[in-house]
Amino acid sequence: MSAPKKVVLAYSGGLDTSIILKWLQTEYGCEVITYTADLGQGEELEPARHKAELLGIKPENINIVDVREEFVRDFVFPMFRANALYEGLYLLGTSIARPLISKHLVELAHKYGADAIAHGATGKGNDQVRFELSALALDPTIRVIAPWREWSLTSRTKLIEFAEQNQIPIAKNKRGEAPFSVDANLLHTSSEGRALENPAEEAPDYVYQRTVNPEDAPNTPEYIEVTFEKGDAVAINGEAMSPATLLTALNEYGGKHGIGRLDFVENRFVGMKSRGIYETPGGTILLEAHRGIEQITLDAGAGHLKDSIMPRYAELIYNGFWFSPEREMLQALIDKSQEFVSGTVRLKLYKGSVHCVGRWSDYSLYSEKHVTFEDDAGAYDQKDANGFIHLNALRLKLIAARNARVKK
Amino acid sequence: MSAPKKVVLAYSGGLDTSIILKWLQTEYGCEVITYTADLGQGEELEPARHKAELLGIKPENINIVDVREEFVRDFVFPMFRANALYEGLYLLGTSIARPLISKHLVELAHKYGADAIAHGATGKGNDQVRFELSALALDPTIRVIAPWREWSLTSRTKLIEFAEQNQIPIAKNKRGEAPFSVDANLLHTSSEGRALENPAEEAPDYVYQRTVNPEDAPNTPEYIEVTFEKGDAVAINGEAMSPATLLTALNEYGGKHGIGRLDFVENRFVGMKSRGIYETPGGTILLEAHRGIEQITLDAGAGHLKDSIMPRYAELIYNGFWFSPEREMLQALIDKSQEFVSGTVRLKLYKGSVHCVGRWSDYSLYSEKHVTFEDDAGAYDQKDANGFIHLNALRLKLIAARNARVKK
Amino acid sequence: MSAPKKVVLAYSGGLDTSIILKWLQTEYGCEVITYTADLGQGEELEPARHKAELLGIKPENINIVDVREEFVRDFVFPMFRANALYEGLYLLGTSIARPLISKHLVELAHKYGADAIAHGATGKGNDQVRFELSALALDPTIRVIAPWREWSLTSRTKLIEFAEQNQIPIAKNKRGEAPFSVDANLLHTSSEGRALENPAEEAPDYVYQRTVNPEDAPNTPEYIEVTFEKGDAVAINGEAMSPATLLTALNEYGGKHGIGRLDFVENRFVGMKSRGIYETPGGTILLEAHRGIEQITLDAGAGHLKDSIMPRYAELIYNGFWFSPEREMLQALIDKSQEFVSGTVRLKLYKGSVHCVGRWSDYSLYSEKHVTFEDDAGAYDQKDANGFIHLNALRLKLIAARNARVKK
Amino acid sequence: MSAPKKVVLAYSGGLDTSIILKWLQTEYGCEVITYTADLGQGEELEPARHKAELLGIKPENINIVDVREEFVRDFVFPMFRANALYEGLYLLGTSIARPLISKHLVELAHKYGADAIAHGATGKGNDQVRFELSALALDPTIRVIAPWREWSLTSRTKLIEFAEQNQIPIAKNKRGEAPFSVDANLLHTSSEGRALENPAEEAPDYVYQRTVNPEDAPNTPEYIEVTFEKGDAVAINGEAMSPATLLTALNEYGGKHGIGRLDFVENRFVGMKSRGIYETPGGTILLEAHRGIEQITLDAGAGHLKDSIMPRYAELIYNGFWFSPEREMLQALIDKSQEFVSGTVRLKLYKGSVHCVGRWSDYSLYSEKHVTFEDDAGAYDQKDANGFIHLNALRLKLIAARNARVKK
């Protein structure tokens, strides 16, 4: 394959993607366009501009974009409508950010007339799959360069050597291996690798970066109210907020109360198990809140159907199939269910836990008139239960009679 | 239908089932056999014997049986192998006890030559369905009497009058309505009705009966280790225990740390929503522990399949179909997966939360050799990811190419 | 409950619904509005008007409506987008017509200010459930009268007596029991009961009403081409047709070639098994055609997801839950998949069989360039399969290594 | 990677695998052990022995084994218990044979102390995946050689040249390309490629090899009876037969009547669509027969659960995951359902079609007493349907009331 001429690189400004930037220039002699997204990872991004310039990127080739609202509105919120959990526990914080980045890389490739995109994910993880499936689903002709699967810089020493040879500035604390690897965005922070590789050992407290230790959280519970419209959170304590603003606020509540920590061993799409430490403070609150409002606004038929397809939906996102017909079909199903998922829930936050303790809605299906232990004024005829039970039992009775007959 | 001659009654010794006992005698003139099960509800059962005798039951017709080991071994543990949660949150503590009771009622009916069984569940709830589907699945000819759907004692006043007229002793605090209704067994306590009927209002603290308020729980976390064999918990902190003993011990840990409280609005099988307050201290710990050990001993194929059928499995138990072909088929699938789910997890208990913070097993599928960020000595060839991604992307690329073509 | 004042009756003009009409008048003294739908059952409907008048129905209360286009467009076609089969074989011809009828009954009730609707389905079948769930989902306050579950006309003799006493004309051949019961509409004819009740015995040929015996079908195959747009059939042999016209034409093709006969024992929603003989000539062709066009226009992700939810979708329709949130959610999923299901299939019809023997589309995902056994000019790199297989195998290898280890 | 020393080759005796045999010898200088399985493909296998000897294989390294009974008993029959169909239509005839072959290859590798196995599947198809996943699931350390993905013999000319240079005999008709590629075993014959690559064109009749054209089939229907025990066919017309004998007999019936032809475009696991012509005469009869006996012996709960997991089960087999935890879990579920699937069905075979026209069983759940249109002597109380419908409707009514309320 011939060398690419123009490459759009997902560039964080950190050491690894700076090395990639340089390697692309030297290996392929290509022009590099950088893309740095503000996904709410909580770092200053202007240094990335400076660093890119230092590495010879033309100012018009440097793209630093705040995509926080898009991220929450078009990716995080649709996913939360499904109450998506991967393998029962993981809120998919890394997975859901990758298709957004790929979408922008592809768009920039088209804008700049680039013939390839590049990313800094390694060959062992899920992110490479997510980046590349997303990109190819959007442009089947795009070329994707994954330097970690190509180059010979296979040890820390070689990377540092390459950096030094190429005048890439190295922060002091980056000379050695970091004790673990971190990914962050507005939804979560994940930490994995090295010091965390033994799943038998509790993760040390210094791993956690955006939640306090529950033991250090306030000794008094705090209550908040979250309001939903059509399945999406729109207000906290009555104050309307944009998606990203709202998630930011929930992160603050969650972080303060030590909510959303997860120590997890998961199955990667590439076939191995890995152990991760996740912090999803706002997302954990949001899940509990969304479930709370669905409890009174979704009926059993809608709710159970959603529950039954959720694992598959979560698996698709985890595996990188956000831009796939089947994810879009499931999304259509989920979105259809959310028309009346509007109302408010009351949540109690306390030392690592969030619990829904109240919920109300103009769209509620809860009927005190039917459920009451008191006289229900004829709303419900208890004798109906006879027929309901008799006909539900009929097939079981026929089985039992058959079994008794043949076992004689 | 002619009057039954002998009826086996699920008898708690409380006021309501005492009234039912008397009503069966007076309404049908039938002989009553009582069945009182120790399911770990935490009440003395000998008073039930005394009361039954007082109501004229012959001593040989009184059956008080400790079924705690059977309950946990044959019902609770099989269910926990599935990580079963109804509607995402409820651990099915009431649902799972009903088929056990029905099984014993039917067996006693056969032993005593009774032609009917009777229970004290109302016509609005799920329990009537669970009792009756279970009984009819075991004996399709058994007659089931549900006095609440038959009699005219439709108000508290009428019930009390009937009790007084029939010399049924009434505890002082039972003259008025209880503020809410309670069901308890070794797995959980549920509270619902009356004072709890408004789902917008937080349940008052006095509702909780077997867990301390997290705010009153110890200020220091406690760690325990739970060991599993083939999917079932067998030891705590290295001490082997029988199923019921183990669950009792987990309940103590959970109760002490305020773990397992749930404020929940659920969809009943009979079509209405109801609000319940559940306390499942030991079960909540057990779920987290079981998930923890599955994380390293189940592969993705097995785990994802289990996850995908879990909602249906939970729904079957909730709806009363424990003794059904489809529940047994799903159980066969689940049990098949548990052959190597053996090992130990370390759990942190603190103020309402339980988190798995470590897990190890001789049967672990976690391969540090594969996942490591360090040199993996060839365990994994990162270039394999190229082909993996290319072929997973192929259909997406064909779609994208098609879409581009037709949109021109 | 007080007597209804005005009732909209689903009226076929036959003996049974004429008796119901009269019974409503005499039992309740209510005004009856008749609704007779032309669903393509192939009978003259004007006699129903005459007969209704004879039974004293005011002309303005008689409604005879041709709903064939609505039936196929809004009910049959959406269902066929799913390739719906109940229990693997049944094309749901009766099930899909019931919600349409209920919709019209409820609309007429609103128009006439009626307080009830009535239908002629018995208490043993599925149709009562379908009629009533549909009606109540559209108007939860509507009262539904099911005379078969209420009256004392429990034998043929009593029905005939009632008819004679009430001057209801009785066709000669209706005095005795029909040898079996028939339901028909544009999609299918079903026959069941009496002479067909022994599932071991082959149904006699006179049962079949709209298909020739394959042995009597033409000795030469016939080819037709069916064109689809967005999942719906729109043309036969290049000639555009409305939905009902198209289905009528397919019925003619199918009937002539003996296509679409089914001898079937099914599980009714009410818990018993029943045996039915179904003829679905056009529908059987349509299913094969739709599958054929999906083969080249749907990718694996979309197709497999559709397949996996199909049984549930079919069950919902069979059980009467057309107007339910979960059916609508599944429909949203299905419809989302059909955007590019456009193109033409070629079908061979011959003596009871229909086979797709060719398909083509501007929207095809079939890539001869990729699949070819000839030189593919680099479209596909066979070496990619190495990585694809290695990573798909990784978890299986880890399992095998674990199993080998622990079995030592 | 170092060269393998001993390789077990799946050897058909044909030109392609003979070239592979020679290539292994020349490329790697390794000892080759041949494995030739009689899967019922209908060819003499002794010529394969002769040819292997000619190519220098030591007699003790030549393995020709009749595995027909194992194939049907341990692979085909378990799969048919599930009524497995891939993408709605394909009976998985090729897919199900591959894991059997891999199992034997791995066992021979162990027996001979070989360090690799080799197969003749190309890099574009599913078979390579099935061979290799199966082998690696059985022995994670086995090396698999797939010459088609390795060598440079990328055109017919080069292959023939290699054959000539290596004294490999070439049958006259093998010098040119075959017009299509064939795979056959006792379950089916598949044909694909080259002349069949245009899915718009009907396959020419000469493609079909084991079924007569329905137009040439007998003009008179033939009836047969198939008896099942626990889900497996055990007798035809009352004559007990071993699995392979029975399937052979069904193939004769099916072939004679032109049954089981399928023209199909499918989605390969590797991401592309391909067109195949399948002939599965006996299997098509077996599926119809098995469905027929399940109709009366499985209840709705068991049957619908089976239906709902079938697509996933079929996909697993198609994709090569026979030896995977999830296939085994699903098999446990399926097998659990078959305990009482015993009885006999009567089938009508006629010009390309097979229809079940009668079924009976000592284990039948069909209850004429319940379903009858005649007086049922109280077996079923039609009034039970009231309660059944009311409670099934309750949630729909609550939704309708809510919707009416909020739309005001």
PDB file of C-alpha atoms in Angstrom, chain C residues 139-295:
ATOM      1  CA  ASP C 139     -60.814   2.909  24.863  1.00  0.00           C
ATOM      2  CA  PRO C 140     -60.289   1.689  28.423  1.00  0.00           C
ATOM      3  CA  THR C 141     -63.869   2.634  29.336  1.00  0.00           C
ATOM      4  CA  ILE C 142     -65.558   0.638  26.596  1.00  0.00           C
ATOM      5  CA  ARG C 143     -67.722  -2.269  27.710  1.00  0.00           C
ATOM      6  CA  VAL C 144     -67.345  -5.481  25.735  1.00  0.00           C
ATOM      7  CA  ILE C 145     -70.159  -8.012  25.538  1.00  0.00           C
ATOM      8  CA  ALA C 146     -69.226 -11.577  24.637  1.00  0.00           C
ATOM      9  CA  PRO C 147     -72.582 -13.392  24.485  1.00  0.00           C
ATOM     10  CA  TRP C 148     -70.960 -16.811  24.204  1.00  0.00           C
ATOM     11  CA  ARG C 149     -69.548 -16.346  27.680  1.00  0.00           C
ATOM     12  CA  GLU C 150     -72.846 -15.044  29.073  1.00  0.00           C
ATOM     13  CA  TRP C 151     -75.849 -16.744  27.654  1.00  0.00           C
ATOM     14  CA  SER C 152     -77.476 -20.101  28.258  1.00  0.00           C
ATOM     15  CA  LEU C 153     -77.639 -21.067  24.570  1.00  0.00           C
ATOM     16  CA  THR C 154     -75.046 -23.745  25.118  1.00  0.00           C
ATOM     17  CA  SER C 155     -76.134 -26.294  22.533  1.00  0.00           C
ATOM     18  CA  ARG C 156     -76.973 -26.262  18.861  1.00  0.00           C
ATOM     19  CA  THR C 157     -80.542 -27.244  19.678  1.00  0.00           C
ATOM     20  CA  LYS C 158     -81.007 -24.277  21.975  1.00  0.00           C
ATOM     21  CA  LEU C 159     -79.550 -21.892  19.420  1.00  0.00           C
ATOM     22  CA  ILE C 160     -81.901 -23.144  16.705  1.00  0.00           C
ATOM     23  CA  GLU C 161     -84.837 -22.919  19.087  1.00  0.00           C
ATOM     24  CA  PHE C 162     -83.927 -19.350  19.934  1.00  0.00           C
ATOM     25  CA  ALA C 163     -83.652 -18.534  16.242  1.00  0.00           C
ATOM     26  CA  GLU C 164     -87.017 -20.030  15.480  1.00  0.00           C
ATOM     27  CA  GLN C 165     -88.689 -18.271  18.366  1.00  0.00           C
ATOM     28  CA  ASN C 166     -87.260 -14.993  17.152  1.00  0.00           C
ATOM     29  CA  GLN C 167     -88.025 -15.298  13.433  1.00  0.00           C
ATOM     30  CA  ILE C 168     -84.364 -15.462  12.487  1.00  0.00           C
ATOM     31  CA  PRO C 169     -84.141 -17.062   9.058  1.00  0.00           C
ATOM     32  CA  ILE C 170     -82.142 -20.271   9.109  1.00  0.00           C
ATOM     33  CA  ALA C 171     -80.475 -21.482   5.947  1.00  0.00           C
ATOM     34  CA  LYS C 172     -81.223 -25.113   5.318  1.00  0.00           C
ATOM     35  CA  ASN C 173     -77.680 -26.298   5.765  1.00  0.00           C
ATOM     36  CA  LYS C 174     -77.323 -24.466   9.069  1.00  0.00           C
ATOM     37  CA  ARG C 175     -79.769 -26.516  11.089  1.00  0.00           C
ATOM     38  CA  GLY C 176     -77.223 -29.111  11.936  1.00  0.00           C
ATOM     39  CA  GLU C 177     -73.709 -28.473  13.064  1.00  0.00           C
ATOM     40  CA  ALA C 178     -71.314 -27.491  10.343  1.00  0.00           C
ATOM     41  CA  PRO C 179     -68.592 -30.133  10.063  1.00  0.00           C
ATOM     42  CA  PHE C 180     -66.042 -27.481  10.939  1.00  0.00           C
ATOM     43  CA  SER C 181     -65.795 -23.771  11.631  1.00  0.00           C
ATOM     44  CA  VAL C 182     -64.355 -21.284   9.146  1.00  0.00           C
ATOM     45  CA  ASP C 183     -62.800 -17.835   9.332  1.00  0.00           C
ATOM     46  CA  ALA C 184     -61.697 -16.033   6.205  1.00  0.00           C
ATOM     47  CA  ASN C 185     -60.198 -12.747   5.081  1.00  0.00           C
ATOM     48  CA  LEU C 186     -57.935 -11.515   2.335  1.00  0.00           C
ATOM     49  CA  LEU C 187     -54.920 -13.131   3.966  1.00  0.00           C
ATOM     50  CA  HIS C 188     -56.222 -16.560   4.753  1.00  0.00           C
ATOM     51  CA  THR C 189     -58.952 -19.084   5.429  1.00  0.00           C
ATOM     52  CA  SER C 190     -58.832 -21.102   8.622  1.00  0.00           C
ATOM     53  CA  SER C 191     -60.869 -24.197   9.344  1.00  0.00           C
ATOM     54  CA  GLU C 192     -61.077 -25.889  12.703  1.00  0.00           C
ATOM     55  CA  GLY C 193     -63.217 -27.885  15.055  1.00  0.00           C
ATOM     56  CA  ARG C 194     -65.446 -30.939  14.906  1.00  0.00           C
ATOM     57  CA  ALA C 195     -64.354 -33.036  11.933  1.00  0.00           C
ATOM     58  CA  LEU C 196     -60.813 -31.690  12.340  1.00  0.00           C
ATOM     59  CA  GLU C 197     -60.425 -32.269  16.056  1.00  0.00           C
ATOM     60  CA  ASN C 198     -58.349 -35.434  15.775  1.00  0.00           C
ATOM     61  CA  PRO C 199     -54.816 -34.252  14.951  1.00  0.00           C
ATOM     62  CA  ALA C 200     -53.792 -37.759  13.927  1.00  0.00           C
ATOM     63  CA  GLU C 201     -56.166 -37.827  10.980  1.00  0.00           C
ATOM     64  CA  GLU C 202     -55.401 -36.101   7.713  1.00  0.00           C
ATOM     65  CA  ALA C 203     -57.864 -33.339   6.930  1.00  0.00           C
ATOM     66  CA  PRO C 204     -60.235 -34.342   4.125  1.00  0.00           C
ATOM     67  CA  ASP C 205     -59.789 -32.475   0.894  1.00  0.00           C
ATOM     68  CA  TYR C 206     -63.196 -30.769   1.048  1.00  0.00           C
ATOM     69  CA  VAL C 207     -61.920 -28.673   3.939  1.00  0.00           C
ATOM     70  CA  TYR C 208     -59.721 -26.652   1.606  1.00  0.00           C
ATOM     71  CA  GLN C 209     -61.544 -23.721   0.117  1.00  0.00           C
ATOM     72  CA  ARG C 210     -59.207 -21.381  -1.636  1.00  0.00           C
ATOM     73  CA  THR C 211     -56.377 -23.548  -2.839  1.00  0.00           C
ATOM     74  CA  VAL C 212     -56.523 -26.426  -5.259  1.00  0.00           C
ATOM     75  CA  ASN C 213     -55.036 -29.703  -4.225  1.00  0.00           C
ATOM     76  CA  PRO C 214     -51.405 -29.547  -5.409  1.00  0.00           C
ATOM     77  CA  GLU C 215     -52.103 -32.756  -7.313  1.00  0.00           C
ATOM     78  CA  ASP C 216     -54.676 -30.852  -9.340  1.00  0.00           C
ATOM     79  CA  ALA C 217     -52.481 -27.819  -9.878  1.00  0.00           C
ATOM     80  CA  PRO C 218     -50.936 -27.090 -13.276  1.00  0.00           C
ATOM     81  CA  ASN C 219     -48.242 -29.497 -14.416  1.00  0.00           C
ATOM     82  CA  THR C 220     -46.049 -26.647 -15.547  1.00  0.00           C
ATOM     83  CA  PRO C 221     -44.329 -24.224 -13.178  1.00  0.00           C
ATOM     84  CA  GLU C 222     -45.197 -20.572 -13.400  1.00  0.00           C
ATOM     85  CA  TYR C 223     -42.770 -17.768 -12.724  1.00  0.00           C
ATOM     86  CA  ILE C 224     -43.685 -14.389 -11.301  1.00  0.00           C
ATOM     87  CA  GLU C 225     -41.699 -11.371 -10.207  1.00  0.00           C
ATOM     88  CA  VAL C 226     -42.585  -9.381  -7.123  1.00  0.00           C
ATOM     89  CA  THR C 227     -41.156  -5.934  -6.542  1.00  0.00           C
ATOM     90  CA  PHE C 228     -40.674  -4.386  -3.105  1.00  0.00           C
ATOM     91  CA  GLU C 229     -40.220  -0.870  -1.849  1.00  0.00           C
ATOM     92  CA  LYS C 230     -39.067  -0.358   1.725  1.00  0.00           C
ATOM     93  CA  GLY C 231     -40.163  -3.833   2.692  1.00  0.00           C
ATOM     94  CA  ASP C 232     -43.635  -3.768   1.123  1.00  0.00           C
ATOM     95  CA  ALA C 233     -44.657  -5.476  -2.097  1.00  0.00           C
ATOM     96  CA  VAL C 234     -45.679  -2.911  -4.704  1.00  0.00           C
ATOM     97  CA  ALA C 235     -45.784  -4.681  -8.051  1.00  0.00           C
ATOM     98  CA  ILE C 236     -46.210  -8.053  -9.694  1.00  0.00           C
ATOM     99  CA  ASN C 237     -44.482  -8.704 -13.010  1.00  0.00           C
ATOM    100  CA  GLY C 238     -43.749  -5.026 -13.194  1.00  0.00           C
ATOM    101  CA  GLU C 239     -47.341  -3.907 -12.740  1.00  0.00           C
ATOM    102  CA  ALA C 240     -47.814  -1.554  -9.773  1.00  0.00           C
ATOM    103  CA  MET C 241     -50.723  -2.445  -7.520  1.00  0.00           C
ATOM    104  CA  SER C 242     -52.345  -1.217  -4.339  1.00  0.00           C
ATOM    105  CA  PRO C 243     -51.754  -3.415  -1.276  1.00  0.00           C
ATOM    106  CA  ALA C 244     -55.122  -5.204  -1.384  1.00  0.00           C
ATOM    107  CA  THR C 245     -55.038  -5.603  -5.135  1.00  0.00           C
ATOM    108  CA  LEU C 246     -51.594  -7.094  -4.929  1.00  0.00           C
ATOM    109  CA  LEU C 247     -52.520  -9.545  -2.200  1.00  0.00           C
ATOM    110  CA  THR C 248     -55.621 -10.533  -4.152  1.00  0.00           C
ATOM    111  CA  ALA C 249     -53.480 -11.247  -7.184  1.00  0.00           C
ATOM    112  CA  LEU C 250     -50.996 -13.284  -5.136  1.00  0.00           C
ATOM    113  CA  ASN C 251     -53.935 -15.250  -3.729  1.00  0.00           C
ATOM    114  CA  GLU C 252     -54.970 -16.126  -7.255  1.00  0.00           C
ATOM    115  CA  TYR C 253     -51.485 -17.326  -8.141  1.00  0.00           C
ATOM    116  CA  GLY C 254     -51.188 -19.271  -4.918  1.00  0.00           C
ATOM    117  CA  GLY C 255     -54.644 -20.763  -5.068  1.00  0.00           C
ATOM    118  CA  LYS C 256     -54.120 -21.946  -8.619  1.00  0.00           C
ATOM    119  CA  HIS C 257     -50.852 -23.694  -7.709  1.00  0.00           C
ATOM    120  CA  GLY C 258     -52.026 -25.178  -4.412  1.00  0.00           C
ATOM    121  CA  ILE C 259     -49.645 -23.027  -2.375  1.00  0.00           C
ATOM    122  CA  GLY C 260     -50.002 -22.179   1.323  1.00  0.00           C
ATOM    123  CA  ARG C 261     -51.818 -25.120   2.897  1.00  0.00           C
ATOM    124  CA  LEU C 262     -50.939 -25.824   6.512  1.00  0.00           C
ATOM    125  CA  ASP C 263     -52.143 -28.564   8.849  1.00  0.00           C
ATOM    126  CA  PHE C 264     -51.171 -27.328  12.268  1.00  0.00           C
ATOM    127  CA  VAL C 265     -51.544 -27.958  15.986  1.00  0.00           C
ATOM    128  CA  GLU C 266     -50.978 -24.728  17.842  1.00  0.00           C
ATOM    129  CA  ASN C 267     -50.910 -23.428  21.402  1.00  0.00           C
ATOM    130  CA  ARG C 268     -53.768 -21.062  22.123  1.00  0.00           C
ATOM    131  CA  PHE C 269     -53.176 -18.134  24.456  1.00  0.00           C
ATOM    132  CA  VAL C 270     -55.887 -19.492  26.749  1.00  0.00           C
ATOM    133  CA  GLY C 271     -53.753 -22.546  27.463  1.00  0.00           C
ATOM    134  CA  MET C 272     -55.005 -25.389  25.293  1.00  0.00           C
ATOM    135  CA  LYS C 273     -53.825 -26.861  22.034  1.00  0.00           C
ATOM    136  CA  SER C 274     -56.026 -26.756  18.944  1.00  0.00           C
ATOM    137  CA  ARG C 275     -55.713 -28.051  15.427  1.00  0.00           C
ATOM    138  CA  GLY C 276     -56.327 -25.813  12.469  1.00  0.00           C
ATOM    139  CA  ILE C 277     -56.177 -26.089   8.701  1.00  0.00           C
ATOM    140  CA  TYR C 278     -54.919 -22.861   7.204  1.00  0.00           C
ATOM    141  CA  GLU C 279     -54.778 -21.688   3.628  1.00  0.00           C
ATOM    142  CA  THR C 280     -52.632 -18.622   3.034  1.00  0.00           C
ATOM    143  CA  PRO C 281     -51.848 -18.723  -0.691  1.00  0.00           C
ATOM    144  CA  GLY C 282     -50.798 -15.141  -1.296  1.00  0.00           C
ATOM    145  CA  GLY C 283     -49.197 -14.757   2.121  1.00  0.00           C
ATOM    146  CA  THR C 284     -47.020 -17.808   1.616  1.00  0.00           C
ATOM    147  CA  ILE C 285     -45.743 -16.375  -1.642  1.00  0.00           C
ATOM    148  CA  LEU C 286     -45.241 -12.993  -0.011  1.00  0.00           C
ATOM    149  CA  LEU C 287     -43.169 -14.432   2.823  1.00  0.00           C
ATOM    150  CA  GLU C 288     -40.860 -16.251   0.413  1.00  0.00           C
ATOM    151  CA  ALA C 289     -40.585 -13.143  -1.719  1.00  0.00           C
ATOM    152  CA  HIS C 290     -39.838 -10.861   1.219  1.00  0.00           C
ATOM    153  CA  ARG C 291     -37.186 -13.205   2.524  1.00  0.00           C
ATOM    154  CA  GLY C 292     -35.683 -13.303  -0.932  1.00  0.00           C
ATOM    155  CA  ILE C 293     -35.350  -9.567  -1.227  1.00  0.00           C
ATOM    156  CA  GLU C 294     -34.044  -9.261   2.337  1.00  0.00           C
ATOM    157  CA  GLN C 295     -31.322 -11.776   1.490  1.00  0.00           C
TER     158      GLN C 295
END
